[in-house]
CSV table of N, CA, C and O in Angstrom, one decimal:
chain,number,residue,atom,x,y,z
A,42,UNK,N,-16.4,26.5,-9.1
A,42,UNK,CA,-16.8,27.0,-7.8
A,42,UNK,C,-16.8,25.8,-6.8
A,42,UNK,O,-17.3,24.8,-7.1
A,43,UNK,N,-16.3,26.1,-5.7
A,43,UNK,CA,-16.3,25.1,-4.6
A,43,UNK,C,-17.5,25.4,-3.7
A,43,UNK,O,-17.7,26.6,-3.3
A,44,UNK,N,-18.3,24.4,-3.5
A,44,UNK,CA,-19.5,24.6,-2.7
A,44,UNK,C,-19.1,24.6,-1.3
A,44,UNK,O,-18.5,23.6,-0.8
A,45,UNK,N,-19.5,25.6,-0.5
A,45,UNK,CA,-19.1,25.7,0.9
A,45,UNK,C,-20.4,25.3,1.7
A,45,UNK,O,-21.4,25.9,1.5
A,46,UNK,N,-20.2,24.4,2.6
A,46,UNK,CA,-21.3,23.9,3.4
A,46,UNK,C,-21.4,24.7,4.7
A,46,UNK,O,-21.0,24.2,5.7
A,47,UNK,N,-21.7,26.0,4.5
A,47,UNK,CA,-21.8,26.9,5.7
A,47,UNK,C,-23.2,27.5,5.7
A,47,UNK,O,-23.9,27.6,4.7
A,48,UNK,N,-23.6,28.1,6.9
A,48,UNK,CA,-24.9,28.8,7.0
A,48,UNK,C,-24.9,30.0,6.1
A,48,UNK,O,-25.9,30.3,5.5
A,49,UNK,N,-23.7,30.7,6.0
A,49,UNK,CA,-23.7,31.8,5.1
A,49,UNK,C,-24.0,31.5,3.7
A,49,UNK,O,-24.7,32.2,3.0
A,50,UNK,N,-23.4,30.4,3.2
A,50,UNK,CA,-23.7,30.0,1.8
A,50,UNK,C,-25.1,29.6,1.6
A,50,UNK,O,-25.8,29.9,0.6
A,51,UNK,N,-25.7,28.9,2.6
A,51,UNK,CA,-27.1,28.6,2.6
A,51,UNK,C,-28.0,29.9,2.5
A,51,UNK,O,-28.9,29.9,1.7
A,52,UNK,N,-27.6,30.9,3.3
A,52,UNK,CA,-28.3,32.2,3.2
A,52,UNK,C,-28.3,32.8,1.8
A,52,UNK,O,-29.3,33.3,1.3
A,53,UNK,N,-27.1,32.7,1.1
A,53,UNK,CA,-27.0,33.2,-0.2
A,53,UNK,C,-27.9,32.5,-1.2
A,53,UNK,O,-28.6,33.1,-2.0
A,54,UNK,N,-28.0,31.2,-1.0
A,54,UNK,CA,-28.9,30.4,-1.9
A,54,UNK,C,-30.4,30.7,-1.6
A,54,UNK,O,-31.2,30.9,-2.5
A,55,UNK,N,-30.7,30.9,-0.3
A,55,UNK,CA,-32.1,31.3,0.0
A,55,UNK,C,-32.4,32.7,-0.5
A,55,UNK,O,-33.6,32.9,-0.9
A,56,UNK,N,-31.4,33.6,-0.6
A,56,UNK,CA,-31.7,34.9,-1.2
A,56,UNK,C,-32.1,34.9,-2.6
A,56,UNK,O,-32.8,35.7,-3.1
A,57,UNK,N,-31.6,33.8,-3.4
A,57,UNK,CA,-32.1,33.7,-4.7
A,57,UNK,C,-33.6,33.5,-4.8
A,57,UNK,O,-34.3,34.1,-5.6
A,58,UNK,N,-34.1,32.7,-3.9
A,58,UNK,CA,-35.5,32.5,-3.9
A,58,UNK,C,-36.3,33.7,-3.4
A,58,UNK,O,-37.3,34.0,-3.9
A,59,UNK,N,-35.7,34.4,-2.4
A,59,UNK,CA,-36.3,35.6,-1.9
A,59,UNK,C,-36.4,36.7,-3.0
A,59,UNK,O,-37.4,37.4,-3.1
A,60,UNK,N,-35.5,36.7,-4.0
A,60,UNK,CA,-35.5,37.6,-5.1
A,60,UNK,C,-36.4,37.1,-6.3
A,60,UNK,O,-36.6,37.9,-7.2
A,61,UNK,N,-36.8,35.9,-6.2
A,61,UNK,CA,-37.6,35.3,-7.3
A,61,UNK,C,-39.1,35.3,-6.9
A,61,UNK,O,-39.4,35.8,-5.9
A,62,UNK,N,-39.9,34.8,-7.8
A,62,UNK,CA,-41.3,34.6,-7.6
A,62,UNK,C,-41.6,33.5,-6.7
A,62,UNK,O,-42.7,33.3,-6.2
A,63,UNK,N,-40.6,32.6,-6.4
A,63,UNK,CA,-40.8,31.4,-5.6
A,63,UNK,C,-40.7,31.6,-4.2
A,63,UNK,O,-39.9,32.4,-3.7
A,64,UNK,N,-41.5,30.9,-3.4
A,64,UNK,CA,-41.4,30.9,-1.9
A,64,UNK,C,-40.7,29.7,-1.5
A,64,UNK,O,-41.1,28.6,-1.9
A,65,UNK,N,-39.7,29.8,-0.6
A,65,UNK,CA,-38.9,28.7,-0.1
A,65,UNK,C,-39.4,28.4,1.3
A,65,UNK,O,-39.3,29.4,2.1
A,66,UNK,N,-39.8,27.2,1.6
A,66,UNK,CA,-40.2,26.8,3.0
A,66,UNK,C,-39.5,25.6,3.4
A,66,UNK,O,-39.2,24.7,2.6
A,67,UNK,N,-39.3,25.5,4.7
A,67,UNK,CA,-38.8,24.2,5.3
A,67,UNK,C,-39.9,23.6,6.2
A,67,UNK,O,-40.4,24.3,7.1
A,68,UNK,N,-40.3,22.4,5.8
A,68,UNK,CA,-41.4,21.8,6.5
A,68,UNK,C,-41.1,20.3,6.6
A,68,UNK,O,-40.3,19.8,5.8
A,69,UNK,N,-41.8,19.6,7.5
A,69,UNK,CA,-41.7,18.1,7.5
A,69,UNK,C,-42.7,17.6,6.5
A,69,UNK,O,-43.7,18.1,6.2
A,70,UNK,N,-42.3,16.4,6.0
A,70,UNK,CA,-43.2,15.8,5.0
A,70,UNK,C,-42.6,14.5,4.5
A,70,UNK,O,-41.4,14.2,4.8
A,71,UNK,N,-43.3,13.7,3.8
A,71,UNK,CA,-42.8,12.5,3.2
A,71,UNK,C,-42.5,12.7,1.7
A,71,UNK,O,-43.2,12.1,0.9
A,72,UNK,N,-41.5,13.4,1.5
A,72,UNK,CA,-41.0,13.7,0.1
A,72,UNK,C,-40.0,12.6,-0.2
A,72,UNK,O,-39.0,12.5,0.4
A,73,UNK,N,-40.2,11.9,-1.3
A,73,UNK,CA,-39.3,10.9,-1.7
A,73,UNK,C,-37.9,11.5,-2.1
A,73,UNK,O,-36.9,10.9,-1.8
A,74,UNK,N,-37.9,12.6,-2.7
A,74,UNK,CA,-36.7,13.3,-3.1
A,74,UNK,C,-36.2,14.2,-2.0
A,74,UNK,O,-35.1,14.8,-2.2
A,75,UNK,N,-36.9,14.4,-0.9
A,75,UNK,CA,-36.5,15.3,0.1
A,75,UNK,C,-37.0,16.7,-0.1
A,75,UNK,O,-36.8,17.6,0.8
A,76,UNK,N,-37.7,16.9,-1.2
A,76,UNK,CA,-38.3,18.2,-1.4
A,76,UNK,C,-39.5,18.1,-2.4
A,76,UNK,O,-39.7,17.1,-3.0
A,77,UNK,N,-40.2,19.2,-2.5
A,77,UNK,CA,-41.4,19.2,-3.3
A,77,UNK,C,-41.5,20.6,-4.0
A,77,UNK,O,-41.3,21.6,-3.3
A,78,UNK,N,-41.7,20.6,-5.3
A,78,UNK,CA,-41.8,21.9,-6.0
A,78,UNK,C,-43.2,22.0,-6.6
A,78,UNK,O,-43.6,21.2,-7.4
A,79,UNK,N,-44.0,23.0,-6.1
A,79,UNK,CA,-45.3,23.2,-6.6
A,79,UNK,C,-45.2,24.4,-7.6
A,79,UNK,O,-45.3,25.5,-7.2
A,80,UNK,N,-45.0,24.0,-8.8
A,80,UNK,CA,-44.7,25.1,-9.9
A,80,UNK,C,-45.9,26.0,-10.1
A,80,UNK,O,-45.7,27.2,-10.3
A,81,UNK,N,-47.1,25.5,-10.0
A,81,UNK,CA,-48.3,26.3,-10.3
A,81,UNK,C,-48.4,27.4,-9.2
A,81,UNK,O,-48.8,28.5,-9.5
A,82,UNK,N,-48.1,27.0,-7.9
A,82,UNK,CA,-48.1,28.0,-6.8
A,82,UNK,C,-46.8,28.7,-6.5
A,82,UNK,O,-46.8,29.5,-5.7
A,83,UNK,N,-45.8,28.3,-7.2
A,83,UNK,CA,-44.4,28.8,-7.1
A,83,UNK,C,-44.0,28.7,-5.6
A,83,UNK,O,-43.5,29.7,-5.0
A,84,UNK,N,-44.1,27.5,-5.1
A,84,UNK,CA,-43.7,27.2,-3.7
A,84,UNK,C,-42.7,26.0,-3.8
A,84,UNK,O,-42.9,25.0,-4.5
A,85,UNK,N,-41.6,26.1,-3.1
A,85,UNK,CA,-40.6,25.1,-2.9
A,85,UNK,C,-40.6,24.7,-1.4
A,85,UNK,O,-40.4,25.5,-0.6
A,86,UNK,N,-40.8,23.4,-1.2
A,86,UNK,CA,-40.8,22.9,0.2
A,86,UNK,C,-39.6,21.9,0.4
A,86,UNK,O,-39.5,21.0,-0.4
A,87,UNK,N,-38.8,22.1,1.3
A,87,UNK,CA,-37.6,21.3,1.6
A,87,UNK,C,-37.8,20.6,3.0
A,87,UNK,O,-38.3,21.3,3.9
A,88,UNK,N,-37.4,19.4,3.1
A,88,UNK,CA,-37.5,18.7,4.4
A,88,UNK,C,-36.7,19.5,5.5
A,88,UNK,O,-35.5,19.6,5.3
A,89,UNK,N,-37.4,19.9,6.5
A,89,UNK,CA,-36.8,20.7,7.5
A,89,UNK,C,-35.8,20.0,8.4
A,89,UNK,O,-35.0,20.5,9.1
A,90,UNK,N,-35.8,18.6,8.3
A,90,UNK,CA,-34.9,17.8,9.1
A,90,UNK,C,-33.6,17.5,8.4
A,90,UNK,O,-32.7,16.8,9.0
A,91,UNK,N,-33.4,18.0,7.2
A,91,UNK,CA,-32.2,17.8,6.5
A,91,UNK,C,-31.0,18.5,7.2
A,91,UNK,O,-31.2,19.6,7.9
A,92,UNK,N,-29.8,18.0,7.1
A,92,UNK,CA,-28.6,18.6,7.6
A,92,UNK,C,-28.3,19.9,6.7
A,92,UNK,O,-28.9,20.1,5.7
A,93,UNK,N,-27.4,20.7,7.2
A,93,UNK,CA,-27.0,21.9,6.4
A,93,UNK,C,-26.5,21.5,5.0
A,93,UNK,O,-27.0,22.1,4.0
A,94,UNK,N,-25.7,20.4,4.9
A,94,UNK,CA,-25.2,19.9,3.7
A,94,UNK,C,-26.4,19.5,2.8
A,94,UNK,O,-26.4,19.8,1.6
A,95,UNK,N,-27.3,18.8,3.4
A,95,UNK,CA,-28.5,18.3,2.6
A,95,UNK,C,-29.3,19.4,2.1
A,95,UNK,O,-29.8,19.3,0.9
A,96,UNK,N,-29.5,20.4,2.9
A,96,UNK,CA,-30.3,21.6,2.4
A,96,UNK,C,-29.6,22.3,1.2
A,96,UNK,O,-30.3,22.7,0.2
A,97,UNK,N,-28.3,22.5,1.4
A,97,UNK,CA,-27.6,23.2,0.3
A,97,UNK,C,-27.6,22.4,-1.0
A,97,UNK,O,-27.9,22.9,-2.1
A,98,UNK,N,-27.3,21.1,-0.9
A,98,UNK,CA,-27.4,20.2,-2.1
A,98,UNK,C,-28.8,20.2,-2.7
A,98,UNK,O,-28.9,20.2,-4.0
A,99,UNK,N,-29.8,20.2,-1.9
A,99,UNK,CA,-31.2,20.1,-2.4
A,99,UNK,C,-31.5,21.5,-3.1
A,99,UNK,O,-32.1,21.4,-4.2
A,100,UNK,N,-31.2,22.6,-2.5
A,100,UNK,CA,-31.4,23.9,-3.2
A,100,UNK,C,-30.7,24.0,-4.5
A,100,UNK,O,-31.3,24.4,-5.5
A,101,UNK,N,-29.5,23.5,-4.6
A,101,UNK,CA,-28.8,23.5,-5.8
A,101,UNK,C,-29.5,22.7,-6.9
A,101,UNK,O,-29.6,23.1,-8.1
A,102,UNK,N,-30.0,21.5,-6.5
A,102,UNK,CA,-30.7,20.6,-7.4
A,102,UNK,C,-32.0,21.3,-7.9
A,102,UNK,O,-32.3,21.3,-9.1
A,103,UNK,N,-32.7,22.0,-7.0
A,103,UNK,CA,-33.9,22.7,-7.3
A,103,UNK,C,-33.6,23.9,-8.3
A,103,UNK,O,-34.4,24.1,-9.3
A,104,UNK,N,-32.5,24.6,-8.0
A,104,UNK,CA,-32.2,25.7,-8.9
A,104,UNK,C,-31.9,25.2,-10.3
A,104,UNK,O,-32.3,25.9,-11.3
A,105,UNK,N,-31.3,24.0,-10.5
A,105,UNK,CA,-31.1,23.4,-11.8
A,105,UNK,C,-32.4,23.1,-12.5
A,105,UNK,O,-32.6,23.3,-13.6
A,106,UNK,N,-33.3,22.5,-11.7
A,106,UNK,CA,-34.6,22.1,-12.2
A,106,UNK,C,-35.5,23.3,-12.6
A,106,UNK,O,-36.1,23.3,-13.7
A,107,UNK,N,-35.4,24.4,-11.8
A,107,UNK,CA,-36.2,25.6,-12.2
A,107,UNK,C,-35.6,26.4,-13.3
A,107,UNK,O,-36.3,27.3,-13.8
A,108,UNK,N,-34.4,26.2,-13.5
A,108,UNK,CA,-33.6,26.9,-14.6
A,108,UNK,C,-33.8,28.5,-14.5
A,108,UNK,O,-34.2,29.2,-15.4
A,109,UNK,N,-33.4,29.0,-13.3
A,109,UNK,CA,-33.3,30.4,-13.1
A,109,UNK,C,-32.2,31.0,-14.0
A,109,UNK,O,-31.2,30.4,-14.2
A,110,UNK,N,-32.5,32.1,-14.6
A,110,UNK,CA,-31.5,32.8,-15.5
A,110,UNK,C,-30.9,34.0,-14.7
A,110,UNK,O,-31.7,34.8,-14.2
A,111,UNK,N,-29.6,34.2,-14.7
A,111,UNK,CA,-29.0,35.3,-14.0
A,111,UNK,C,-29.6,36.7,-14.4
A,111,UNK,O,-29.8,37.6,-13.6
A,112,UNK,N,-29.9,36.9,-15.7
A,112,UNK,CA,-30.4,38.1,-16.2
A,112,UNK,C,-31.8,38.5,-15.7
A,112,UNK,O,-32.2,39.6,-15.8
A,113,UNK,N,-32.5,37.5,-15.1
A,113,UNK,CA,-33.8,37.8,-14.5
A,113,UNK,C,-33.8,38.4,-13.2
A,113,UNK,O,-34.8,38.8,-12.7
A,114,UNK,N,-32.6,38.6,-12.6
A,114,UNK,CA,-32.4,39.2,-11.3
A,114,UNK,C,-31.7,40.5,-11.4
A,114,UNK,O,-30.7,40.7,-12.1
A,115,UNK,N,-32.1,41.5,-10.6
A,115,UNK,CA,-31.5,42.8,-10.6
A,115,UNK,C,-30.2,42.8,-9.7
A,115,UNK,O,-29.3,43.6,-10.0
A,116,UNK,N,-30.2,42.0,-8.7
A,116,UNK,CA,-29.1,42.0,-7.7
A,116,UNK,C,-27.8,41.4,-8.4
A,116,UNK,O,-27.9,40.2,-8.8
A,117,UNK,N,-26.8,42.1,-8.5
A,117,UNK,CA,-25.5,41.7,-9.1
A,117,UNK,C,-24.9,40.4,-8.4
A,117,UNK,O,-24.4,39.5,-9.0
A,118,UNK,N,-25.0,40.4,-7.1
A,118,UNK,CA,-24.5,39.3,-6.3
A,118,UNK,C,-25.3,38.0,-6.6
A,118,UNK,O,-24.7,36.9,-6.8
A,119,UNK,N,-26.6,38.1,-6.8
A,119,UNK,CA,-27.4,36.9,-7.2
A,119,UNK,C,-27.0,36.4,-8.6
A,119,UNK,O,-26.9,35.3,-8.9
A,120,UNK,N,-26.9,37.4,-9.5
A,120,UNK,CA,-26.5,37.1,-10.9
A,120,UNK,C,-25.2,36.3,-10.9
A,120,UNK,O,-25.0,35.3,-11.6
A,121,UNK,N,-24.2,36.8,-10.1
A,121,UNK,CA,-22.9,36.2,-10.1
A,121,UNK,C,-22.9,34.8,-9.5
A,121,UNK,O,-22.3,33.9,-10.0
A,122,UNK,N,-23.7,34.6,-8.4
A,122,UNK,CA,-23.8,33.3,-7.8
A,122,UNK,C,-24.4,32.3,-8.7
A,122,UNK,O,-24.0,31.2,-8.9
A,123,UNK,N,-25.5,32.7,-9.4
A,123,UNK,CA,-26.2,31.8,-10.4
A,123,UNK,C,-25.2,31.4,-11.5
A,123,UNK,O,-25.2,30.3,-11.9
A,124,UNK,N,-24.5,32.4,-12.0
A,124,UNK,CA,-23.5,32.1,-13.1
A,124,UNK,C,-22.5,31.1,-12.6
A,124,UNK,O,-22.1,30.2,-13.4
A,125,UNK,N,-22.0,31.3,-11.4
A,125,UNK,CA,-21.0,30.3,-10.9
A,125,UNK,C,-21.6,28.9,-10.7
A,125,UNK,O,-20.9,28.0,-11.0
A,126,UNK,N,-22.8,28.9,-10.2
A,126,UNK,CA,-23.5,27.6,-10.0
A,126,UNK,C,-23.7,26.9,-11.4
A,126,UNK,O,-23.5,25.7,-11.5
A,127,UNK,N,-24.1,27.7,-12.4
A,127,UNK,CA,-24.3,27.1,-13.7
A,127,UNK,C,-23.0,26.6,-14.3
A,127,UNK,O,-23.0,25.6,-15.0
A,128,UNK,N,-21.9,27.3,-14.1
A,128,UNK,CA,-20.6,26.9,-14.6
A,128,UNK,C,-20.2,25.6,-13.9
A,128,UNK,O,-19.6,24.7,-14.5
A,129,UNK,N,-20.5,25.5,-12.6
A,129,UNK,CA,-20.1,24.4,-11.8
A,129,UNK,C,-20.8,23.1,-12.3
A,129,UNK,O,-20.2,22.1,-12.4
A,130,UNK,N,-22.1,23.2,-12.6
A,130,UNK,CA,-22.8,22.1,-13.1
A,130,UNK,C,-22.3,21.6,-14.4
A,130,UNK,O,-22.5,20.4,-14.7
A,131,UNK,N,-21.7,22.4,-15.2
A,131,UNK,CA,-21.2,22.0,-16.5
A,131,UNK,C,-19.9,21.1,-16.3
A,131,UNK,O,-19.6,20.3,-17.1
A,132,UNK,N,-19.2,21.4,-15.2
A,132,UNK,CA,-18.0,20.7,-14.9
A,132,UNK,C,-18.3,19.3,-14.3
A,132,UNK,O,-17.4,18.5,-14.2
A,133,UNK,N,-19.5,19.1,-13.8
A,133,UNK,CA,-19.8,17.8,-13.1
A,133,UNK,C,-19.9,16.6,-14.1
A,133,UNK,O,-20.1,16.7,-15.2
């Protein structure tokens, strides 16, 4: 999969969080990694000053960390996107 650094692709990644139990927020903060994952509260916070490319790369990193499984989602488009992202990370 070729990662497209577009607003549309960012929206697709954000939809994964919308369909999950996690809440995705963009806020300012002093995060060393550029983001913070509060697993107990199921909240993901990303530095709001990141560029579009930075936000996309960060969300992909977070998805790897949280280990979402495609079968956990009802939406076929989200399942397909997660499968593609997982195959992409194997090629890296």
